[in-house]
Coordinates of C-alpha atoms and ligand atoms in Angstrom, one line a residue:
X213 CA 2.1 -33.8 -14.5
X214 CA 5.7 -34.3 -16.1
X215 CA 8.3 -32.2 -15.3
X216 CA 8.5 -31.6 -18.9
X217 CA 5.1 -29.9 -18.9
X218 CA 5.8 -27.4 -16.0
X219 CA 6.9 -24.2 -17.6
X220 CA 9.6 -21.9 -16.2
X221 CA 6.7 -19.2 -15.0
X222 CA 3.3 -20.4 -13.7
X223 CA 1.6 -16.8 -14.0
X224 CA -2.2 -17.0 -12.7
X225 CA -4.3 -14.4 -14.8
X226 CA -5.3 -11.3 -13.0
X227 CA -8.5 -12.2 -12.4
X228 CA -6.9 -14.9 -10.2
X229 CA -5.5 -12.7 -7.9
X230 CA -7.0 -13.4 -4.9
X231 CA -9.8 -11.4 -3.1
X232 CA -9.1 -11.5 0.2
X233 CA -6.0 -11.5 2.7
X234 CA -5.4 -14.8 5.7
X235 CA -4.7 -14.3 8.2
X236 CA -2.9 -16.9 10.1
X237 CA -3.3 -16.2 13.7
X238 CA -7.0 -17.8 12.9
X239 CA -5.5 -20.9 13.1
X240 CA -2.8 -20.6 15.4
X241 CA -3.3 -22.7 18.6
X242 CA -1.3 -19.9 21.0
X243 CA -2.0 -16.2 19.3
X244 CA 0.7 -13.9 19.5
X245 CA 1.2 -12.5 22.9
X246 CA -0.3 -8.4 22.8
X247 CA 1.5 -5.3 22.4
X248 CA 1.8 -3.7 25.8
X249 CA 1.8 0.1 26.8
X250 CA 5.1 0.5 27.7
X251 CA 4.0 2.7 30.9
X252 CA 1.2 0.9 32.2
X253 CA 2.2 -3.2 31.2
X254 CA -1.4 -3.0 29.9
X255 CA -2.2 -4.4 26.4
X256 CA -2.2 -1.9 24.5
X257 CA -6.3 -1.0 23.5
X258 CA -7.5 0.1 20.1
X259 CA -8.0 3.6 21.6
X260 CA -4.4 4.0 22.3
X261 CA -3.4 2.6 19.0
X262 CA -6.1 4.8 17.2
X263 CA -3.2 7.8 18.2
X264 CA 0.0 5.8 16.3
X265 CA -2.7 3.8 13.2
X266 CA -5.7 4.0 11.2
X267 CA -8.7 2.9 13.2
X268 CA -9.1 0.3 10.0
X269 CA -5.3 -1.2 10.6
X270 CA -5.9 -1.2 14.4
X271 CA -8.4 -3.6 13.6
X272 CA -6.7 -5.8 11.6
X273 CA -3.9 -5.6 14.1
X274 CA -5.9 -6.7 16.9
X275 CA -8.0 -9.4 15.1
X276 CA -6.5 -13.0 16.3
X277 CA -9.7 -14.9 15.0
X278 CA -11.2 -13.8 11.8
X279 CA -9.6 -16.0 9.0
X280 CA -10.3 -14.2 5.9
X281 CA -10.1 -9.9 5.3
X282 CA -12.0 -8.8 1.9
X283 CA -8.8 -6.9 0.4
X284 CA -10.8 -3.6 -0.8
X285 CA -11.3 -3.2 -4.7
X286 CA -9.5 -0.5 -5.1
X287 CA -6.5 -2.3 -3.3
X288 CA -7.0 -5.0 -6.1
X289 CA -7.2 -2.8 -8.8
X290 CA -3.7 -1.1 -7.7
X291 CA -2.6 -4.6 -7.5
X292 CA -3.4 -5.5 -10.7
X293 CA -0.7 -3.0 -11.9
X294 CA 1.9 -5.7 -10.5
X295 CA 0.8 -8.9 -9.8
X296 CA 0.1 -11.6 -9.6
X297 CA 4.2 -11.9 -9.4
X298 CA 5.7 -14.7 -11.6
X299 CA 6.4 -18.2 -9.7
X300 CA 9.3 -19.3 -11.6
X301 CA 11.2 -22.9 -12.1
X302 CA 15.0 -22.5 -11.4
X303 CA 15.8 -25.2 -14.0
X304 CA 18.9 -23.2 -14.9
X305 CA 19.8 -23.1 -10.9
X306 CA 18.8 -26.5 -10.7
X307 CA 21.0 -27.5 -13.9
X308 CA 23.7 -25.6 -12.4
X309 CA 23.8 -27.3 -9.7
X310 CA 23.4 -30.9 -10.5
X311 CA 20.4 -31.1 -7.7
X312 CA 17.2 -33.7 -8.6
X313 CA 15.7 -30.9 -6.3
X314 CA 13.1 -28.9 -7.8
X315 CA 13.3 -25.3 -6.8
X316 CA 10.4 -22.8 -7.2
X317 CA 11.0 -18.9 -6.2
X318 CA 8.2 -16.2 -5.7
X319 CA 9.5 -13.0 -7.1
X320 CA 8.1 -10.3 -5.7
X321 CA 11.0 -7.4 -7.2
X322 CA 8.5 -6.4 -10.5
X323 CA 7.8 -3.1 -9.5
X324 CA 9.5 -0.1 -9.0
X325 CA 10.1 -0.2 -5.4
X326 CA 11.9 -3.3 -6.3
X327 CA 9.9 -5.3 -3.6
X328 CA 7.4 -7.1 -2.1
X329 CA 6.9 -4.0 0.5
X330 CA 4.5 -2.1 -2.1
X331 CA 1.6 -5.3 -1.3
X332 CA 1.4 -3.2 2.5
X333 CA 2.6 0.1 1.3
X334 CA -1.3 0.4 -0.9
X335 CA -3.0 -0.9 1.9
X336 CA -1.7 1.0 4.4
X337 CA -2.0 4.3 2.5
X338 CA -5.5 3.2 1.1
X339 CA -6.7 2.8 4.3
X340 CA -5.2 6.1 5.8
X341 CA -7.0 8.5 2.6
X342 CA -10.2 6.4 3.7
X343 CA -9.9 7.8 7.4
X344 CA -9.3 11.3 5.7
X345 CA -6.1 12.2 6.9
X346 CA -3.3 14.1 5.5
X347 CA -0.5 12.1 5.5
X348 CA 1.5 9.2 7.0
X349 CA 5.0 8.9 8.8
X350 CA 7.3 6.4 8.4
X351 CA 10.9 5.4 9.0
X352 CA 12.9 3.2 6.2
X353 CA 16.6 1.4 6.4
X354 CA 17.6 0.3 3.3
X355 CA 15.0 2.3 1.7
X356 CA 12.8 0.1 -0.1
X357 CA 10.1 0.5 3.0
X358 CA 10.4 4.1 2.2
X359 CA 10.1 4.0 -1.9
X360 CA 7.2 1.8 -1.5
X361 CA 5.2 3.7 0.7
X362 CA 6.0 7.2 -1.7
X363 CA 4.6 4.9 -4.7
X364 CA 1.7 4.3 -2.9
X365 CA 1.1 8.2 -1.1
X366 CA 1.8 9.4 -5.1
X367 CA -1.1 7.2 -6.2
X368 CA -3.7 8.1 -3.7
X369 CA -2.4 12.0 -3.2
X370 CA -1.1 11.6 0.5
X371 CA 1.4 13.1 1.9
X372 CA 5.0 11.4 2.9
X373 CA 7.4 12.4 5.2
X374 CA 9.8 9.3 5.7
X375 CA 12.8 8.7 8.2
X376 CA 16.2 7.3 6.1
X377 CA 18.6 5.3 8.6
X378 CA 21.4 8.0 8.1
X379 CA 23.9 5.5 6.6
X380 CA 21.4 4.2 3.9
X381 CA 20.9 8.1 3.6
X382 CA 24.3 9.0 2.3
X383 CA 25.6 5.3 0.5
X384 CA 21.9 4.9 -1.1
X385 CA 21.1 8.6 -2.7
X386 CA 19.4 6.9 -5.9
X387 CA 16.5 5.9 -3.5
X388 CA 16.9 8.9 -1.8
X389 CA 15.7 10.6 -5.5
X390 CA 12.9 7.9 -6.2
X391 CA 10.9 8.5 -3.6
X392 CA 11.7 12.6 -3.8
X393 CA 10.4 11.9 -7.2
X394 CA 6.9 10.1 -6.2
X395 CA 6.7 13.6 -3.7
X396 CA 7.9 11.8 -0.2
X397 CA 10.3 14.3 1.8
X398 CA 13.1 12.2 3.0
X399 CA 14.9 13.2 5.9
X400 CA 18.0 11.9 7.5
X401 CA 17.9 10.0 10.8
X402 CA 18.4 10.2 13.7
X403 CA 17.5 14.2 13.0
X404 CA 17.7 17.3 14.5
X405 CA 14.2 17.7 13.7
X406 CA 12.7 15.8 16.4
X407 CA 13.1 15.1 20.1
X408 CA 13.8 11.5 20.1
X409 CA 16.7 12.5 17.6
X410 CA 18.1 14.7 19.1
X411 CA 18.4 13.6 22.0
X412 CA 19.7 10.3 20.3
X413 CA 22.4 12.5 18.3
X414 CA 23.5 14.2 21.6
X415 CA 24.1 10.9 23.8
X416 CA 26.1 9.1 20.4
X417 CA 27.2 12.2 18.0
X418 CA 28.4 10.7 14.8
X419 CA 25.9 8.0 14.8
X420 CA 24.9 6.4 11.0
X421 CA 21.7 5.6 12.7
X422 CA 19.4 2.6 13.1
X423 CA 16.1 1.2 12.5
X424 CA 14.8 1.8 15.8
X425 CA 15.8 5.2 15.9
X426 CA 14.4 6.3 12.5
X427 CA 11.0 4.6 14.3
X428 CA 11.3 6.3 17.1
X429 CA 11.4 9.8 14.9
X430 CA 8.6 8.8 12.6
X431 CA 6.1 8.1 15.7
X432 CA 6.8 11.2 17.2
X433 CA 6.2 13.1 14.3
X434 CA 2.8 11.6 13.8
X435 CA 1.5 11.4 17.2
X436 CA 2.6 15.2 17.8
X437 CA 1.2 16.3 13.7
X438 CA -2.9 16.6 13.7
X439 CA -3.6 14.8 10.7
X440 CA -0.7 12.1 10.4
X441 CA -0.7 8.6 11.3
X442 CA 2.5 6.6 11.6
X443 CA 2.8 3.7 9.4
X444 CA 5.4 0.5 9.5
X445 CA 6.9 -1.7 6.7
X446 CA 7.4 -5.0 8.3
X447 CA 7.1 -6.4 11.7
X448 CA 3.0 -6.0 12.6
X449 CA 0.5 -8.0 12.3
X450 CA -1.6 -6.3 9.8
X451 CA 1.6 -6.2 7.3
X452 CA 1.9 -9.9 7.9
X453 CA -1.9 -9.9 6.4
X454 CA -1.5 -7.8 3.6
X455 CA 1.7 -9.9 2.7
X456 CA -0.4 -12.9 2.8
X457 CA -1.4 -12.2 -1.0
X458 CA 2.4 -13.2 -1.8
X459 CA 1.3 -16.6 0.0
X460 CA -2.0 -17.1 -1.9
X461 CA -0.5 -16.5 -5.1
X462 CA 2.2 -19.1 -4.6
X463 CA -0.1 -22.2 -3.4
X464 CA -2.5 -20.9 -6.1
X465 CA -0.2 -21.5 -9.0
X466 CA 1.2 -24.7 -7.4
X467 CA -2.2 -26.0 -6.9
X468 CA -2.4 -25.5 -10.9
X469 CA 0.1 -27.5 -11.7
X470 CA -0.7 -30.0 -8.5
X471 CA 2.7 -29.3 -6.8
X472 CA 3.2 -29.3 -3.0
X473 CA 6.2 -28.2 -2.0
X474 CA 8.1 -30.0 0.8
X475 CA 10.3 -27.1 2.0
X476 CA 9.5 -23.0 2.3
X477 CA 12.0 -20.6 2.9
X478 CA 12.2 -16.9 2.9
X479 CA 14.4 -14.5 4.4
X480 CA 13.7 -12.6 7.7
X481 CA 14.3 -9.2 8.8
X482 CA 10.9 -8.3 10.5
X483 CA 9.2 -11.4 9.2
X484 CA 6.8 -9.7 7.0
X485 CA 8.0 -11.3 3.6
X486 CA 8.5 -15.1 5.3
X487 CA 5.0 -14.6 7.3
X488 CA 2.6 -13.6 3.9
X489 CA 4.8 -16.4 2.0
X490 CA 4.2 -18.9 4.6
X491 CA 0.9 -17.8 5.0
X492 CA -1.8 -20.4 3.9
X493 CA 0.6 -23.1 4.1
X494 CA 1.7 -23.0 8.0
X495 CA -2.8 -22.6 7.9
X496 CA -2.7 -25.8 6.5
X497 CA 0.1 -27.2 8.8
X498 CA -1.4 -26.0 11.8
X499 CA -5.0 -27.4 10.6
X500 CA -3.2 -31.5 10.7
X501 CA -3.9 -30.9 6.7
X502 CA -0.3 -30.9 5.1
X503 CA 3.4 -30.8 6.0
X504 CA 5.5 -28.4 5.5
X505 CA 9.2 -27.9 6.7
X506 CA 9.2 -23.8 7.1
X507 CA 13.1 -22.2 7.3
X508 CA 13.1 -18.5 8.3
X509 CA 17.3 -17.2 7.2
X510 CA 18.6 -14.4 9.1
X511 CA 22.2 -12.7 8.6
X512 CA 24.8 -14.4 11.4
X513 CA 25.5 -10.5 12.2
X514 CA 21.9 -9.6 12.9
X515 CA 20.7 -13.0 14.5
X516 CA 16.9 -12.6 16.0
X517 CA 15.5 -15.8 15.8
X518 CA 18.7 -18.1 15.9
X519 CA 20.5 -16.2 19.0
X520 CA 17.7 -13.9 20.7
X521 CA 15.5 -14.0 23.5
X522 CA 11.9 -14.7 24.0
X523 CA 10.8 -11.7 25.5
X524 CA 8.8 -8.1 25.7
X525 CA 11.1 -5.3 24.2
X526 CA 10.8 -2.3 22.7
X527 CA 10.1 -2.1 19.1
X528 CA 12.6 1.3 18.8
X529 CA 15.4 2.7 20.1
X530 CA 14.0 5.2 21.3
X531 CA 11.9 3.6 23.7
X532 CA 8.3 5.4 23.0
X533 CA 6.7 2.5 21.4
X534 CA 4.8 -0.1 22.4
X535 CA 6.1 -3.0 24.0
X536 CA 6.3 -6.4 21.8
X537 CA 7.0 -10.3 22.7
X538 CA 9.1 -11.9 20.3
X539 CA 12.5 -13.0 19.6
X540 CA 15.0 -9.4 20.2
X541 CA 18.6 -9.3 20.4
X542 CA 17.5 -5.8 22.6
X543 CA 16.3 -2.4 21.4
X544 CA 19.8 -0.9 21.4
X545 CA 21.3 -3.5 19.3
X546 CA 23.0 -2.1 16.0
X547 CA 24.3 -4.6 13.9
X548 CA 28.2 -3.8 12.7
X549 CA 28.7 -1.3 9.8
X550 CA 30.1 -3.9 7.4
X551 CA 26.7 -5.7 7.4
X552 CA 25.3 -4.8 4.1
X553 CA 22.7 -6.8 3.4
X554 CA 19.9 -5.6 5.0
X555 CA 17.5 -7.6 7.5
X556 CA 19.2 -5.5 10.2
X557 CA 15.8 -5.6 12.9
X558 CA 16.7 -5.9 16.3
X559 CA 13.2 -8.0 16.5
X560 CA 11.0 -9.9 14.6
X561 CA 7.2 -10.5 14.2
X562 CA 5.4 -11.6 16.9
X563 CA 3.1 -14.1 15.0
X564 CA 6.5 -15.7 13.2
X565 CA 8.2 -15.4 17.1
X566 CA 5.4 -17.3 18.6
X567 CA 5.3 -20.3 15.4
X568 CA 8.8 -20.7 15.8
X569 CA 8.7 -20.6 19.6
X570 CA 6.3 -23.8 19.2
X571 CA 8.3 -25.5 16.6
X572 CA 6.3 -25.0 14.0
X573 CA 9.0 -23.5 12.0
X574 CA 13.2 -24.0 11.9
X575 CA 15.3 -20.8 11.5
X576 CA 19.4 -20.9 10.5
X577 CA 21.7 -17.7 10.5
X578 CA 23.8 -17.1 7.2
X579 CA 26.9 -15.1 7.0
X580 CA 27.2 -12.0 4.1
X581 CA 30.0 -13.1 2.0
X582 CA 28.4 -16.9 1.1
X583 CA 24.8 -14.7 1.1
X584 CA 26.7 -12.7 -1.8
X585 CA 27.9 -15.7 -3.6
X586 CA 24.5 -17.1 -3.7
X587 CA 23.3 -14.3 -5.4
X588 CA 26.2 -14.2 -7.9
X589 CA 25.8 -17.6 -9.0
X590 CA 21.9 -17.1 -9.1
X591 CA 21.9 -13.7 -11.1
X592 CA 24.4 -15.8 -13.6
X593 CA 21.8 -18.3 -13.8
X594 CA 18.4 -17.3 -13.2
X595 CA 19.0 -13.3 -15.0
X596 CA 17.9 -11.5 -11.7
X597 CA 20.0 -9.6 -10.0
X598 CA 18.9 -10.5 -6.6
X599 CA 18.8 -8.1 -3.3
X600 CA 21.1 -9.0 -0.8
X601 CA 17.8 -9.8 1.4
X602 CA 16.7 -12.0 -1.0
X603 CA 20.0 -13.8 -1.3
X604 CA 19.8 -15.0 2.3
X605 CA 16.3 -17.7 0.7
X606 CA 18.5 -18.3 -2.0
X607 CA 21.6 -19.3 -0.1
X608 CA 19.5 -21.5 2.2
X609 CA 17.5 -23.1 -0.9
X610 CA 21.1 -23.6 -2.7
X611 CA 22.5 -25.6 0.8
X612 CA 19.6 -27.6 0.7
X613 CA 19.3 -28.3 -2.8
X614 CA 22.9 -29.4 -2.5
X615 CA 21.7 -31.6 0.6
X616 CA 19.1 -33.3 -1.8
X617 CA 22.1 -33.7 -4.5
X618 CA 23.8 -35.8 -1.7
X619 CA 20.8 -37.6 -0.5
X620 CA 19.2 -38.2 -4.7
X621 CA 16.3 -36.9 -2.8
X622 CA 14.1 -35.1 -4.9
X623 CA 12.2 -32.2 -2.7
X624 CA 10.6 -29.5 -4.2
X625 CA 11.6 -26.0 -2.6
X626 CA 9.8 -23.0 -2.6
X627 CA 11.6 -19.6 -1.3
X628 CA 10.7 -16.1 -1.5
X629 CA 12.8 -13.9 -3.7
X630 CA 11.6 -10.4 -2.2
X631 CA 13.5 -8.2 -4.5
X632 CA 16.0 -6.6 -6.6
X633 CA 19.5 -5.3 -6.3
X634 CA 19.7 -2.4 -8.4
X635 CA 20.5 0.0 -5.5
X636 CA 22.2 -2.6 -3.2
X637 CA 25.6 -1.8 -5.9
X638 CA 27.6 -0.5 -3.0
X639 CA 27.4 -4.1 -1.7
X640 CA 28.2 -5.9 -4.4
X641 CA 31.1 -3.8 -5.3
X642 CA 32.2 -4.4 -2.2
X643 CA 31.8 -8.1 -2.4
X644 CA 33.2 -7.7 -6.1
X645 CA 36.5 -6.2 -4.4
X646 CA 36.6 -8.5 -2.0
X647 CA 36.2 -6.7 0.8
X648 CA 33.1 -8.1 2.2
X649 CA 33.9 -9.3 5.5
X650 CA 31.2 -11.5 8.3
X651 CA 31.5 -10.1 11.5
X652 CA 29.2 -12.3 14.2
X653 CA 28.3 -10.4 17.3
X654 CA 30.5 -12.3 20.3
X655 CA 28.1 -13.4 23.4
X656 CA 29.2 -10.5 25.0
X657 CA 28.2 -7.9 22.1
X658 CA 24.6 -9.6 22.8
X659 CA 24.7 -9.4 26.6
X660 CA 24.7 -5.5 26.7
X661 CA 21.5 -6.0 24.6
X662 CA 19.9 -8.5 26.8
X663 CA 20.6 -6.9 30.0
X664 CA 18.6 -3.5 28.5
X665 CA 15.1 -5.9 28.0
X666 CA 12.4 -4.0 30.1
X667 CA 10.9 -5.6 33.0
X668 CA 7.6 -6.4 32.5
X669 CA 5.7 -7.5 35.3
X670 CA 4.9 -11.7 35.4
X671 CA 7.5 -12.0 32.8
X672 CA 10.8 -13.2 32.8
Ligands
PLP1716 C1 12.4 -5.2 3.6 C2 12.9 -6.3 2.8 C3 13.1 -7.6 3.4 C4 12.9 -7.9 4.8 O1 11.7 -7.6 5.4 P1 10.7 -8.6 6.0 O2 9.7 -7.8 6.7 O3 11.4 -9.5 6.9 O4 10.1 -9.3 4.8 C5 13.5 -8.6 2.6 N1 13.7 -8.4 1.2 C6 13.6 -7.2 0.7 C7 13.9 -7.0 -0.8 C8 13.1 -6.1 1.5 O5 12.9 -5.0 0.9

């Protein structure tokens, strides 16, 4: 087909939207290693995870081997209200910047949460009314997690009691108010409300908070509340599945108009986003079918993959939950208060820590003030005012659509834009003002989280 004849959105219809979620560990040679009870070393069993998750998501969190999950039909039809998301052409981007490249971007911001988070939010609150409980717990940073889940608790009639990383709290009060309006109650973190918190706000008084904190606080409501289960935005392995959909989509529209792309890339906080985009292609790459070259971008201030260890840690500050192997820069690690742009997980996924760990996939850090160009010249091109998340695919895509300018190599790149900026204006106006600054945590910044890692017995 002629590039001519490839419009600037491949939409599939809605009855295209696939039926069922991959799940990629199927195919993955060496599964992700198991969450371990952080007081007995033990892999953590369904029973004990029945406390924290619904006994359905338990399942799909443990599964390592069955390929395909039916996504339930009313999961489809809430879907429906969304997707499929648009696949869109940069040819404005590309124009812009003289690149034979041909760039493709997934936008997943065309909903009112403003991201791709509501694909697990209905799942996991789906799931939850079907177990007949009362509500669900849940921490959120930036606060899209968090408005998400609220959309999805509002739709079902669940209730919502979510954690805000204290900083986000008081510089992000507009989505603060949407999820008061979808009925979630929205409390600061760390809080005086639970133990965790305050025993967090009486060892660092004055803290803005963290990520792993606001966990902490949302588990220990949920395990100690009859009723409640504790939910999680990112990071798990049944979120990875539900974010598959973002995947299928993708590689079902570029099957249409019989594109393969050469390069994926997607942004990577807890790997949620980058693991459903990548999803049925790294099946395929793993499989000996097709070749992909997979880039996962972190922020140089929060740098998992590209400067972390290999290792069991905590998934929360606090300590209480379960014990993960992937790539951590160490439970207490808070990235600096000028980093704006979100993506600030100590962790990362265990499924995308493992791929990477066997090479499957590359990752590359990015500093926030070139992140923040890349989404100025993007939203001048392309009309969408990008997240600062997002901005860290669209940096990366730019560099290497700028490598294929050099090279009159014509790749076709496909990246993940997760979502919109509306309520990310602090950070642009700071970055309008120019006082956006990169800070890069020094080896010794990282030490002090490395030398925390638990000991696990028989690892190292
Ligand atoms: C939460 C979020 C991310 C990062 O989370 P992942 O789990 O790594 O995908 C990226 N972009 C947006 C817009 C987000 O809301």
């Amino acid at each position: 087909m002629s590039q001519q004849n490839i419009p600037y959105k491949i939409y599939l219809s809605e009855n295209e939207i696939p039926t069922k979620w991959y799940n990629l560990r199927a195919d993955m040679k060496n599964k992700p290693a198991p969450l371990l009870n952080p007081g007995t070393g033990q892999p953590l069993t369904a029973e004990e995870m029945s406390g924290i998750f619904c006994e359905e998501l338990v399942k799909q969190e443990l599964d390592n081997d069955t390929a395909f999950f039916d996504i339930p039909q009313e999961i489809v039809d809430f879907y429906k209200m969304y997707r499929p998301s648009p696949l869109v052409r940069a040819y404005c981007l590309e124009e812009k910047l003289g690149t034979p490249a041909k760039i493709y971007y997934k936008f997943e911001g065309n909903n009112t949460s403003g991201s791709h988070k509501l694909n697990s939010a209905i799942a996991q609150a789906y799931y939850a009314k079907k177990q007949g409980l009362k509500g669900v717990t849940t921490e959120t940073g930036a606060g899209q997690w968090g408005t998400a889940l609220s959309m999805a608790c509002a739709y079902l009639g669940l209730d919502c009691k979510v954690y805000m990383v204290k900083v986000s709290y008081e510089q992000k009060p507009f989505r603060r108010e949407v999820m008061r309006t979808y009925g979630a109650s929205v409390v600061p973190s760390p809080s005086m409300e639970t133990e965790v918190g305050r025993k967090i706000l009486a060892a660092h008084p004055g803290t803005t908070g963290s990520l792993g904190c606001a966990i902490s606080e949302a588990v220990e409501v949920a395990v100690t509340h009859p009723g409640y289960r504790y939910v999680l935005g990112s990071v798990l392995n049944q979120v990875l599945l539900h974010q598959s959909i973002i995947g299928l989509e993708a590689k079902a529209a570029l099957d249409k108009i019989g594109v393969k792309p050469d390069m994926i890339i997607g942004c990577a906080g807890g790997g949620s986003n980058l693991g459903g985009l990548i999803a049925p292609f790294m099946g395929e790459k793993m499989r000996g079918e097709q070749d992909y070259r997979i880039i996962a971008v972190e922020p140089a201030s929060c740098p998992s993959f590209t400067r972390g260890k290999f290792a069991y840690d905590f998934c929360d500050t606090g300590m209480i939950c379960p014990l993960a192997k992937m790539y951590t820069l160490g439970s207490g690690f808070i990235p600096s208060p000028n980093h704006a742009g979100g993506l600030r997980f100590h962790g990362m996924s265990t499924i995308l820590s493992q791929l990477y760990h066997d090479g499957l996939m590359e990752a590359r850090a990015v500093e926030q003030t070139a992140v923040f160009e890349a989404a100025e010249l993007f939203a001048r091109c392309e009309g969408i005012l990008p997240a600062p998340e997002s901005s860290h695919a669209i940096k990366a895509a730019i560099d290497e659509a700028m490598l294929c300018k050099e090279t009159g190599e014509e790749k076709t790149i496909l990246f993940g834009l997760t979502g919109t900026g509306y309520f990310d204006l602090v950070a642009y106006q700071k970055f309008n003002d120019g006082e956006m600054s990169d800070y890069i945590p020094t080896d010794e910044d990282l030490a002090a989280g490395f030398a925390a890692l638990p000991k696990v017995p028989g690892q190292d």
